[in-house]
Coordinates of C-alpha atoms in Angstrom, one line a residue:
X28 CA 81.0 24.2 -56.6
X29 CA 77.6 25.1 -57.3
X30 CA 76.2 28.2 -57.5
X31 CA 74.1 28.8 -54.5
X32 CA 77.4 27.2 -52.1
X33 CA 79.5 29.9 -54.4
X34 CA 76.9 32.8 -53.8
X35 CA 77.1 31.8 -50.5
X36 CA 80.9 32.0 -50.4
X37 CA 81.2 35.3 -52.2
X38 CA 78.2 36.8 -49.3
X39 CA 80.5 35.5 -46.7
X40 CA 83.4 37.4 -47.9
X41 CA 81.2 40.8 -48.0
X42 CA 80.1 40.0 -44.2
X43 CA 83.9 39.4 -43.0
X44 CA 84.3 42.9 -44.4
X45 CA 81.7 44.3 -42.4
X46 CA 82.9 42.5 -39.7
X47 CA 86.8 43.6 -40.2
X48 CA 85.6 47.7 -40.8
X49 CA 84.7 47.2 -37.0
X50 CA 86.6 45.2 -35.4
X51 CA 89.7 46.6 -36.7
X52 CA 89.9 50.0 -34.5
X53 CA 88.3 48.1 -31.4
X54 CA 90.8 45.9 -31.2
X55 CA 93.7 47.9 -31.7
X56 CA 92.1 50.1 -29.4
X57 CA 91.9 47.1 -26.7
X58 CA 95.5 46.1 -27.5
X59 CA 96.9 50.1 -26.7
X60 CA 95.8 49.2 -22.9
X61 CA 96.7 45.4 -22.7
X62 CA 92.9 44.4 -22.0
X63 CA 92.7 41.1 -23.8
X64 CA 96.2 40.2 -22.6
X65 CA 95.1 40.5 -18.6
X66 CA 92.0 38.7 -20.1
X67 CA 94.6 36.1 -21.2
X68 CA 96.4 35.2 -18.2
X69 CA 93.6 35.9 -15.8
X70 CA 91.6 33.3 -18.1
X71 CA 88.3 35.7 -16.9
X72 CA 87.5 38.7 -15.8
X73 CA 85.0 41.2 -15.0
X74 CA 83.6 43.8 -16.8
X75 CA 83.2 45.6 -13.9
X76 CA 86.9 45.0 -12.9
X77 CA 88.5 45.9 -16.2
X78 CA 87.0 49.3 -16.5
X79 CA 88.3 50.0 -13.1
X80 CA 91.8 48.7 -13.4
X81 CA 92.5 50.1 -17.3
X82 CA 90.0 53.3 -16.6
X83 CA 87.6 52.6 -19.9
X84 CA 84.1 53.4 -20.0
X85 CA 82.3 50.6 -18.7
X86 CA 79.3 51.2 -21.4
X87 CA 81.5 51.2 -24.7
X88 CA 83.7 49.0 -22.9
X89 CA 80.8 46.3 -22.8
X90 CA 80.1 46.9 -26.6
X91 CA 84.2 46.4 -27.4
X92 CA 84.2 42.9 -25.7
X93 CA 80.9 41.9 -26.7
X94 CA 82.0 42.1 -30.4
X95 CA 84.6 39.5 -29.5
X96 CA 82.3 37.3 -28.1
X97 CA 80.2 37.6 -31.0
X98 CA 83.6 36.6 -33.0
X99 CA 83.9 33.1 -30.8
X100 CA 87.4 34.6 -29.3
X101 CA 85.7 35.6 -26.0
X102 CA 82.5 34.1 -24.1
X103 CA 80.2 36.5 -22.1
X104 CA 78.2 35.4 -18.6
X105 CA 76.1 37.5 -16.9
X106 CA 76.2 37.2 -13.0
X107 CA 74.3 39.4 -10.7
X108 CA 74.1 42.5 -13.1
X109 CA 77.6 42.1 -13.8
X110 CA 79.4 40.6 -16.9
X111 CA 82.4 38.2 -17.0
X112 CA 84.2 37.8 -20.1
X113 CA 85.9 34.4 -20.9
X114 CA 88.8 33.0 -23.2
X115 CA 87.1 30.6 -25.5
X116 CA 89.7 31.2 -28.5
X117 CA 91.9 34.1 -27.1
X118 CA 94.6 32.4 -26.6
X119 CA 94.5 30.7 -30.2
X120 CA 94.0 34.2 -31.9
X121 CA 96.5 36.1 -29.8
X122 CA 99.2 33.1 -31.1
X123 CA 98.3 34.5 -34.6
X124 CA 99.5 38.0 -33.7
X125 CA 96.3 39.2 -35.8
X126 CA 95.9 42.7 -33.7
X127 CA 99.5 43.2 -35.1
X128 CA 98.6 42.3 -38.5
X129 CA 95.7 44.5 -38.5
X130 CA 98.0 47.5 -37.9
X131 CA 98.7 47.7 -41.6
X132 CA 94.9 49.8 -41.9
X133 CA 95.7 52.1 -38.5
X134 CA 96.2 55.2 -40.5
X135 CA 92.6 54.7 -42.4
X136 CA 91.2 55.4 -38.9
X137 CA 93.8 57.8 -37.4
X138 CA 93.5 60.3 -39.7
X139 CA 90.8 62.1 -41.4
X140 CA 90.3 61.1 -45.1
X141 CA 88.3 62.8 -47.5
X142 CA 87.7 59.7 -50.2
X143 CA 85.6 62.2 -52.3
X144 CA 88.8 63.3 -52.8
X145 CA 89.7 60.2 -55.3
X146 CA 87.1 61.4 -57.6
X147 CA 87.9 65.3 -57.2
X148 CA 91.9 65.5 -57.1
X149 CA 93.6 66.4 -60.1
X150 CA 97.4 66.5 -58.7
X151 CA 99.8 63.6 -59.3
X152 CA 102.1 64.2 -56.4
X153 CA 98.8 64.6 -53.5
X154 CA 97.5 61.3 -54.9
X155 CA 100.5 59.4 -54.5
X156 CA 101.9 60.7 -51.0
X157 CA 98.3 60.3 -49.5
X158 CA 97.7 58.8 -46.6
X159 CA 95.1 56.7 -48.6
X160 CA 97.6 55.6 -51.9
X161 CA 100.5 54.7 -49.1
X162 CA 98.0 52.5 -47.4
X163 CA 96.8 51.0 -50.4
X164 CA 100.3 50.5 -51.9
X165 CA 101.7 49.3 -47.8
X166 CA 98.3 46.5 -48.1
X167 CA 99.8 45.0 -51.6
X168 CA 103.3 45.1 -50.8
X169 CA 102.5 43.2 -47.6
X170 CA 100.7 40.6 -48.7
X171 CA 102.4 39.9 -52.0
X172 CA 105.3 39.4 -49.9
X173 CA 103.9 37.3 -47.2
X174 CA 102.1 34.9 -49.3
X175 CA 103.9 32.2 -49.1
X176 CA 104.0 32.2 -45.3
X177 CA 100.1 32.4 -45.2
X178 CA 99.7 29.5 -47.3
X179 CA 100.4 27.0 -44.4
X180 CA 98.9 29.2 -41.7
X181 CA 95.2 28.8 -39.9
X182 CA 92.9 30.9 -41.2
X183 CA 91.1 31.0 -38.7
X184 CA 89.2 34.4 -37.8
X185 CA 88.8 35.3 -41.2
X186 CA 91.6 38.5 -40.0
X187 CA 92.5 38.8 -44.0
X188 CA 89.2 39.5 -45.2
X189 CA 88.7 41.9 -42.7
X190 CA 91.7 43.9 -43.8
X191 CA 90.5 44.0 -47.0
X192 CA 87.0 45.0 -45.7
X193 CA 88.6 48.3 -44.1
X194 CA 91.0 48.9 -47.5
X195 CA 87.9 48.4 -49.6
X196 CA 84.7 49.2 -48.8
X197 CA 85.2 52.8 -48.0
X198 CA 86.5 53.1 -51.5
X199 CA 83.8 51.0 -53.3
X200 CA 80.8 53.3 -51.5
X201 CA 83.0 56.9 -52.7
X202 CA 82.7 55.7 -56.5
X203 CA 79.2 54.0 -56.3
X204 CA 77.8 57.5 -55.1
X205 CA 79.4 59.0 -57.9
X206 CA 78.1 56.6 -60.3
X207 CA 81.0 54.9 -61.3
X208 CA 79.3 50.8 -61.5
X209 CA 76.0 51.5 -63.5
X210 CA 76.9 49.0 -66.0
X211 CA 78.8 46.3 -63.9
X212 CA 78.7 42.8 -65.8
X213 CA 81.1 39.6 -65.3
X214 CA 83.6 40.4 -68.1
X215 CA 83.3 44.1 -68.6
X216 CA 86.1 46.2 -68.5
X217 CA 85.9 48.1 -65.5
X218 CA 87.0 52.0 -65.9
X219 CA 86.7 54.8 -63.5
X220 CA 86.4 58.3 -64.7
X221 CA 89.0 60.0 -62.1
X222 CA 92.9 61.1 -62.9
X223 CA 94.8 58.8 -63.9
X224 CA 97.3 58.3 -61.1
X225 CA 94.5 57.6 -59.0
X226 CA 93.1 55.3 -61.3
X227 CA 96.7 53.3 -61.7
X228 CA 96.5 52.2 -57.6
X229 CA 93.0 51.6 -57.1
X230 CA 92.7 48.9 -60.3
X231 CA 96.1 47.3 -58.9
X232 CA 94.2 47.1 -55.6
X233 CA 91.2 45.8 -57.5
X234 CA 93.6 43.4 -59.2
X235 CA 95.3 42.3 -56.1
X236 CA 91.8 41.6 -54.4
X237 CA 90.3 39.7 -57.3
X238 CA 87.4 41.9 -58.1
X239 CA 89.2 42.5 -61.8
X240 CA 91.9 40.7 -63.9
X241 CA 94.7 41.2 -65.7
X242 CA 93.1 42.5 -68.4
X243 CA 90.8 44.9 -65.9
X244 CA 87.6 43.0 -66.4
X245 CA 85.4 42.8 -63.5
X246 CA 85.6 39.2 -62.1
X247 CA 82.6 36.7 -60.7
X248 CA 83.3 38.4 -57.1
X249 CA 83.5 41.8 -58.7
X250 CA 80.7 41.6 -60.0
X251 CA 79.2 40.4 -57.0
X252 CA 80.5 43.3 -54.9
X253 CA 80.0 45.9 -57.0
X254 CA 76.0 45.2 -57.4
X255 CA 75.9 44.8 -53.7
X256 CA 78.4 48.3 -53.0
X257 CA 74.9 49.5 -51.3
X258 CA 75.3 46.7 -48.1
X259 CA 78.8 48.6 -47.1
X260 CA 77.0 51.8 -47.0
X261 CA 75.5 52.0 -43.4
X262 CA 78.6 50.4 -41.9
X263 CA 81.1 52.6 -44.0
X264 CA 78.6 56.0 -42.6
X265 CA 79.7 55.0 -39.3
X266 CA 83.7 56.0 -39.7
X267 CA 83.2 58.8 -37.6
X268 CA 82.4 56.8 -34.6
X269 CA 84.7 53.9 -35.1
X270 CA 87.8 56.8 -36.0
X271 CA 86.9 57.9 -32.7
X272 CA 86.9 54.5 -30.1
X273 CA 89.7 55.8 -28.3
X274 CA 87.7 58.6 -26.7
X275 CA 84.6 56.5 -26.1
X276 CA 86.7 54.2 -24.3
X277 CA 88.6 55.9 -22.1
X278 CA 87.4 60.1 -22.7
X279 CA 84.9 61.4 -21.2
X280 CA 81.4 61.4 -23.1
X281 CA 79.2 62.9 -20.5
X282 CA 78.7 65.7 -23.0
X283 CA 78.4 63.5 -26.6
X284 CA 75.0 64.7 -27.5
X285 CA 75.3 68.3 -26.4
X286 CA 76.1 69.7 -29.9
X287 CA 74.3 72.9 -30.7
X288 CA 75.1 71.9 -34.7
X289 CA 72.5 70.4 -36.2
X290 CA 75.2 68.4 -38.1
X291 CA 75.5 65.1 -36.8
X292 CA 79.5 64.2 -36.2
X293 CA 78.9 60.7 -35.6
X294 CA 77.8 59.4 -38.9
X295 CA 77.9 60.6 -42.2
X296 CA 74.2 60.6 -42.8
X297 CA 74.0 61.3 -46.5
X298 CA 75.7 57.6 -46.8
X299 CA 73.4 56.0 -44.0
X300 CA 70.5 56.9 -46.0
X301 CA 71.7 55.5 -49.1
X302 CA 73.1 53.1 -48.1
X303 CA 70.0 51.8 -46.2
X304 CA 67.9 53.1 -49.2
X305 CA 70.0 49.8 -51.0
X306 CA 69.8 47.3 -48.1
X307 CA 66.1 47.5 -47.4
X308 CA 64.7 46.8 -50.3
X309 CA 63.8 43.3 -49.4
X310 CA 62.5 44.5 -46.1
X311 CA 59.8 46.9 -47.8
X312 CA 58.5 44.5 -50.0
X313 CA 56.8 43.3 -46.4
X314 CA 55.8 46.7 -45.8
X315 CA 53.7 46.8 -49.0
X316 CA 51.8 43.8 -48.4
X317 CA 51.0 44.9 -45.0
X318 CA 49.7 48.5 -46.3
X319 CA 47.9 46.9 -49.3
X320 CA 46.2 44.2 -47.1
X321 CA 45.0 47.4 -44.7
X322 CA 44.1 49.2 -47.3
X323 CA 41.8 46.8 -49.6
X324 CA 39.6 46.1 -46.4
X325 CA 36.2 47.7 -46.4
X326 CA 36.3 51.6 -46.3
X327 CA 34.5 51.4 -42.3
X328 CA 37.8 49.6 -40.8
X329 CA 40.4 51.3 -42.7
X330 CA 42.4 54.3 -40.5
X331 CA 41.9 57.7 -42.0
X332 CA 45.7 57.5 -43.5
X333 CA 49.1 57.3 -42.2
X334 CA 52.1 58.6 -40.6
X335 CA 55.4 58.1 -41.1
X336 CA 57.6 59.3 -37.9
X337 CA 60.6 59.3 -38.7
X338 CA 59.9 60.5 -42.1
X339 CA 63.7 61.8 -43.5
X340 CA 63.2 62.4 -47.4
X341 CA 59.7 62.0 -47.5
X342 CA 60.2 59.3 -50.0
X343 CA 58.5 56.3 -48.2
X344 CA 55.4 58.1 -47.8
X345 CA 55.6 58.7 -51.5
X346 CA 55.9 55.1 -52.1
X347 CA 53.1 54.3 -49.4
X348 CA 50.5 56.9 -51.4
X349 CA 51.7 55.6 -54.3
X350 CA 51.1 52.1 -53.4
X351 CA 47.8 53.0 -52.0
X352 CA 46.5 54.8 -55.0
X353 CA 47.5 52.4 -57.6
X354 CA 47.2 49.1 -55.7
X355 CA 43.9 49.4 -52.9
X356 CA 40.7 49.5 -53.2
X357 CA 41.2 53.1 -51.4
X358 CA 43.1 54.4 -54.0
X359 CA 39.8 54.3 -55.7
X360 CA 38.2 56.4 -53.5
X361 CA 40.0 59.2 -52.5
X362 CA 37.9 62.0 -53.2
X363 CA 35.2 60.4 -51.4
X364 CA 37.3 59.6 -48.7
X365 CA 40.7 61.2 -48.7
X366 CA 43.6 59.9 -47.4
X367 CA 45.0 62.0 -44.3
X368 CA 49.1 61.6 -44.9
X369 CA 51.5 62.9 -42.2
X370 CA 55.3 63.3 -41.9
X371 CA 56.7 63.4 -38.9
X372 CA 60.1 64.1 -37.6
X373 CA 63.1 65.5 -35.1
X374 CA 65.3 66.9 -37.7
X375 CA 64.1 70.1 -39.4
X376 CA 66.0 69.8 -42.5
X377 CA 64.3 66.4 -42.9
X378 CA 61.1 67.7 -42.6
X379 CA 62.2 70.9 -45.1
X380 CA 63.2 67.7 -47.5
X381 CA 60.0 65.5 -47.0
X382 CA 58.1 68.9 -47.7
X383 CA 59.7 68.9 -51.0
X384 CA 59.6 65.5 -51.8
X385 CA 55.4 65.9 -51.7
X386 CA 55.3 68.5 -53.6
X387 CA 57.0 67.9 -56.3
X388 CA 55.1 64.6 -56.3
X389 CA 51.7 66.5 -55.6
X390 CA 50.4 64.8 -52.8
X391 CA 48.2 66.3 -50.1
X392 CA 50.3 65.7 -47.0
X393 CA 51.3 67.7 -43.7
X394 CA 54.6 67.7 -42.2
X395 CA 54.6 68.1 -38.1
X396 CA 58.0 68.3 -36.1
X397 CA 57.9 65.1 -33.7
X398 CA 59.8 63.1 -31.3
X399 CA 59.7 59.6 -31.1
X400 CA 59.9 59.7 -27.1
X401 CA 56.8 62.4 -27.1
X402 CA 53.7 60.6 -28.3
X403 CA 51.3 63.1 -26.5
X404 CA 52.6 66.4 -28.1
X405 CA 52.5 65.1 -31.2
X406 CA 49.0 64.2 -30.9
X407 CA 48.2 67.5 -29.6
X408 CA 50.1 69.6 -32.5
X409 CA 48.4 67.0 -35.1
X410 CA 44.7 67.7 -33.5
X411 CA 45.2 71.6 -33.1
X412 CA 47.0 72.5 -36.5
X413 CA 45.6 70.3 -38.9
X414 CA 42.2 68.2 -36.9
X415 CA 43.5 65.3 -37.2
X416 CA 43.6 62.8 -34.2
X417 CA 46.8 60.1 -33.9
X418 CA 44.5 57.5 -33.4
X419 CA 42.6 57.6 -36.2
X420 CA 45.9 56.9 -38.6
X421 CA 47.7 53.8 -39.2
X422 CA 51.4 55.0 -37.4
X423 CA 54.6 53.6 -39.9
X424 CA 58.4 53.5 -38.4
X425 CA 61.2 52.2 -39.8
X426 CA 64.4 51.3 -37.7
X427 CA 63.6 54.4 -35.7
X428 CA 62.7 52.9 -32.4
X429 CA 66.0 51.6 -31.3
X430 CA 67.6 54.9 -31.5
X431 CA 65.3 56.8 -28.9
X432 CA 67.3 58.7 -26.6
X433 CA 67.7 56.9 -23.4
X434 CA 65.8 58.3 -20.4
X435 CA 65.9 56.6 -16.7
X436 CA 63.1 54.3 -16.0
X437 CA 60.4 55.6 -13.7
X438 CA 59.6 52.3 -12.5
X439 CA 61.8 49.6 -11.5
X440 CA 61.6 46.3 -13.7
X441 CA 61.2 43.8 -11.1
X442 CA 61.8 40.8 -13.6
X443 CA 65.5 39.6 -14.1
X444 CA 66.3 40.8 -17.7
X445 CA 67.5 38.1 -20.7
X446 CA 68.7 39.8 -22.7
X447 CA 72.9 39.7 -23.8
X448 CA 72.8 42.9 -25.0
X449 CA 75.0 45.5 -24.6
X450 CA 73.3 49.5 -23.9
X451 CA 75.3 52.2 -23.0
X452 CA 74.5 56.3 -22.6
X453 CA 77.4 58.8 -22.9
X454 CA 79.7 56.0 -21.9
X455 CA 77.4 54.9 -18.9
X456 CA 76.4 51.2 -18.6
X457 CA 72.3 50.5 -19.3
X458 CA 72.0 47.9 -17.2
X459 CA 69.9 45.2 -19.1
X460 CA 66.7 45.1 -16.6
X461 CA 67.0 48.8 -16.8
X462 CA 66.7 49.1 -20.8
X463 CA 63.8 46.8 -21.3
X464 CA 61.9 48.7 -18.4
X465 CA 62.9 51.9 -20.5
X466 CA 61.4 50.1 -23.8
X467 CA 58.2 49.1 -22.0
X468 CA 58.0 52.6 -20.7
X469 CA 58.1 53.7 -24.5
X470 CA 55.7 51.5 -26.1
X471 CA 53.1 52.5 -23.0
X472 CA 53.2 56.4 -24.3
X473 CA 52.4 55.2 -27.3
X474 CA 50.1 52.6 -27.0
X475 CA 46.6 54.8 -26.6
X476 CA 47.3 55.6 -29.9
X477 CA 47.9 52.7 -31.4
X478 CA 44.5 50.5 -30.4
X479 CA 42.7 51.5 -33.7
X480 CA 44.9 50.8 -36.7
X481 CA 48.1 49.7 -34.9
X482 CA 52.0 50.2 -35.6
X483 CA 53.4 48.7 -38.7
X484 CA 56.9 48.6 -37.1
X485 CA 60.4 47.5 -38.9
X486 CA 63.1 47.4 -36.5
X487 CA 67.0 46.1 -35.9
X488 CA 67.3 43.4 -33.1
X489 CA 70.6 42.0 -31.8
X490 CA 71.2 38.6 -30.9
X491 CA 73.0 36.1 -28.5
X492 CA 77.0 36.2 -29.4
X493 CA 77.2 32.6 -29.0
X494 CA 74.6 32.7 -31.8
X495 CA 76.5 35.0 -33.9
X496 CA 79.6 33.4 -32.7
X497 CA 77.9 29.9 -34.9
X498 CA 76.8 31.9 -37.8
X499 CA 79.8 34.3 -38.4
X500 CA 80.2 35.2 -42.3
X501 CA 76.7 34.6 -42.4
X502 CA 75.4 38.1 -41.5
X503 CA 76.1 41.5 -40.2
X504 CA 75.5 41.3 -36.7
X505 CA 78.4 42.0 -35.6
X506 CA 79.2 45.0 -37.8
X507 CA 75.3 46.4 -36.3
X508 CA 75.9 45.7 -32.9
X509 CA 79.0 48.2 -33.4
X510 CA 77.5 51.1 -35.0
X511 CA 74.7 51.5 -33.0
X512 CA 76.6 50.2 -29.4
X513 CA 79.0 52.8 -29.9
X514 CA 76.2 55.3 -31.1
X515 CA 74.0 54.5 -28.0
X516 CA 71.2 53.4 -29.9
X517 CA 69.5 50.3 -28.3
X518 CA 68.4 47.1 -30.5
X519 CA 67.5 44.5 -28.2
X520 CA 66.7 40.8 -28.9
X521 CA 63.3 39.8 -31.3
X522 CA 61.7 37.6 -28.2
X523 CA 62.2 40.7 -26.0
X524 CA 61.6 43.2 -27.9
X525 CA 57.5 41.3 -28.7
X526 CA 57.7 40.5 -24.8
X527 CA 57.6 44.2 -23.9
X528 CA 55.4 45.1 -26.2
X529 CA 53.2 42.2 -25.3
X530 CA 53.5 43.9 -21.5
X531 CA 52.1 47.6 -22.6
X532 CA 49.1 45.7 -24.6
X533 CA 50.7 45.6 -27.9
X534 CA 50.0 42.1 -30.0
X535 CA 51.4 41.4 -33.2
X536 CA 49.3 40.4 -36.2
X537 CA 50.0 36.6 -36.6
X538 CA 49.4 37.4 -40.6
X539 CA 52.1 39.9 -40.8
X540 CA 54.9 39.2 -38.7
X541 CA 58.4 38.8 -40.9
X542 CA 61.8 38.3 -39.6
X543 CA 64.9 38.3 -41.6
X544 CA 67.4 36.4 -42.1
X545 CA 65.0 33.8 -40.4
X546 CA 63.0 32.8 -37.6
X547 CA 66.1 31.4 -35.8
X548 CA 68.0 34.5 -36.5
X549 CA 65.4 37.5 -36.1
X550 CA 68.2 40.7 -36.5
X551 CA 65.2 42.1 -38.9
X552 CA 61.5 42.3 -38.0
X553 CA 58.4 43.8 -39.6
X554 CA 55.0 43.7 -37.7
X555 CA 51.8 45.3 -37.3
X556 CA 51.5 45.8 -33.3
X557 CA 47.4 46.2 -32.2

């Protein structure tokens, strides 16, 4: 095998794990109520039918079987603003009795574990009757035993890899954060600096899932895992909302987002923004190019600076200044013509954070409290507090978009809607036409503001499960379209998404429009809208 097939390989493993972290709860969850085996002998059904007859939350409902069809078990058609869901491989899976082979991880998501704990607990006895340790040493007895009946069995649906995606992951992002891989290398002896016991079952589990030998040396696909610990981190933050499918299913949500904390119960936010720290890397090398290109053109059509909505730690628009003062022709010219730098956000402790950031980097920047559905008053706070206008600065967001909170069209969309998405609110299905009118609605508050120096925009997009369903082990789609269905955040198809914006007056930049993986596959974009 050469390398790139066997770096290919290895990345397919770390997407089945993404894809198992997610699947696993929905499906049990499905399974409780007997939804997929009414899907099963009725060979289709409606979505609209199903959330009458089992009582579920058509919204979430949607996201559960669209995950499946996104897995190439089930096969979605859209008729008349309705969905019906198809067996294309149900019956095949179900003969496999994987939903009962996935029980093994059921207490990782019925029960709240602390995995800081592995790195803080000091007493032998905890460590070993731990939910945690009896899950980890249930996994290795289980499959040590059965491996010699799964050496003749399909494989089919990956359903081992996701296992270990749920066992592992969550345990690989605890010791990154605590700086327990800073020297990974193939042939290293791996040690972790916790007690001993706990030490003992997590390299047996390392053992038993290859990323170490016998001789605790970190292995080619430890290695490989352990550099790349980062890429779990956004799906692992979202154990809150998978731990709690049950209620989104079949509870009632119509309060979700009525929490007078600011602490966000949904996601463990601390780990999102590492995590996505790690992941977009590769994205923001696109971001540069765009800012130093802007910034290198002749003082006259340059915007007066930037603003980053959305602005969390402050530490892109450190990087942006940074970048601008070091690599532009701008940077140059700053006391001539200073750079007007704003950071912009919903959360107050972000903004307390981003103020701290700039200082103790010493830039000249303001910090205004904004929200991303309220172009107009932050436009008015920015002109009467600091005399700056909107328009005259070059607006930056980052995966921010997509998780406006949903507000009812005004307007109907009278177009019939493409998209295979799945949108939800509290629990409530977005109908599809309904979204996109919602999108188009967005992008025209902004757009006034935007005419000068544009939106340098990089945002999440779903796309078609019987895509995904072709390319599965190949990305994270399915582990996205999860987290942020079940979070009511809305990331709707690439073509779409430029369509809308297209509608409100917004064109991209032919010279800096990026998608990632590829063209074909758009789930990441970066564009300058004008």
């Amino acid at each position: 095998m050469d390398s790139k097939e066997k770096k290919r390989l290895l990345l397919s493993n770390l997407f089945h794990h993404l894809d198992g972290i997610v699947l696993i709860p929905t499906i049990l969850e499905l399974e409780k109520k007997q939804i997929l085996n009414h899907i099963l002998n009725n060979g289709k059904s409606k979505l609209s039918d199903l959330s009458n007859r089992f009582s579920a939350n058509e919204g979430y409902l949607n996201v559960a079987l669209r995950l499946l069809c996104s897995q190439n078990i089930l096969e979605q058609e859209h008729v008349n603003e309705d969905i019906i869901f198809k067996d294309i491989k149900l019956q095949k899976w179900m003969s496999l009795n994987i939903a009962n082979k996935y029980k093994i991880t059921a207490p990782l998501y019925a029960n709240e574990i602390n995995y800081s704990n592995i790195c803080d607990d000091t007493d032998s006895d905890k460590i070993n009757n731990s939910i945690l340790a009896k899950t980890i040493s249930n996994y290795i007895h289980n499959t040590e035993q059965n491996k010699l009946i799964f050496k003749n069995v399909d494989f089919d649906f990956n359903w081992q890899k996701h296992i270990e995606g749920i066992i592992v992951a969550p345990i690989l992002v605890c010791l990154a954060r605590k700086k327990m891989f800073t020297n990974v290398e193939i042939g290293h002896e791996l040690n972790l600096n916790i007690h001993n016991e706990w030490s003992k079952i997590l390299m047996n589990l390392f053992y038993h899932v290859g990323i170490i030998d016998v001789k605790n040396n970190i292995s080619e696909y430890g290695n490989f895992l352990l550099k790349r610990v980062t890429s779990y981190g956004v799906t692992v933050s979202y154990l809150p909302t998978l731990k709690n499918i049950s209620h989104l299913l079949y509870g009632d949500n119509s309060n979700r987002w009525e929490n007078n904390s600011t602490e966000e119960t949904h996601v463990d936010r601390s780990m999102n923004v590492w995590g996505s720290g790690g992941a977009h890397h590769t994205y923001f090398k696109k971001v540069d190019q765009i800012i130093i290109d802007l910034f290198n053109l002749p003082i006259e059509h340059q915007p007066k600076g930037f603003i980053d909505i959305g602005c969390g730690n402050g530490k892109l628009i450190e990087h942006i200044f940074d970048l601008i003062y070091y690599k532009t022709k701008r940077g140059k010219y700053l006391e001539s013509n200073p750079l007007f730098i704003v950071g912009s956000d919903f959360n107050y402790k972000a903004l307390e954070a981003t103020n701290e950031t700039i200082n103790k980097a010493d830039i000249w920047a303001k910090t205004a409290f904004g929200d991303i559905s309220d172009p107009d008053s932050l436009a008015k706070k920015l002109k009467e507090k600091h005399d700056i206008q909107l328009s005259d600065l070059l607006n930056v967001r980052s995966f921010l978009d997509h998780n406006r909170i949903y507000t009812a069209p005004k307007k109907n969309y009278n177009k019939i809607s493409n998209s295979t998405g799945s949108f939800c609110y509290q629990g409530i299905r977005i109908k599809n036409k309904d979204l996109e009118q919602n999108l188009k609605e967005h992008f025209a508050k902004w757009a006034p503001y935007l005419k000068k120096y544009g939106l340098l925009i990089v945002e999440l997009h779903t796309i078609d499960p019987a895509v995904s369903a072709k390319n599965i082990g190949k990305n994270a789609i399915t582990a996205y379209d999860a987290t942020h269905g079940f979070s009511d955040q809305y990331i709707i198809e690439y073509e779409l998404f430029l369509k809308i914006a297209l509608e409100t007056g917004l064109k991209p930049d032919p010279q800096h429009e990026y998608t990632f993986p590829s063209r074909d596959i758009p789930i990441v974009s970066i564009n300058r809208l004008l």
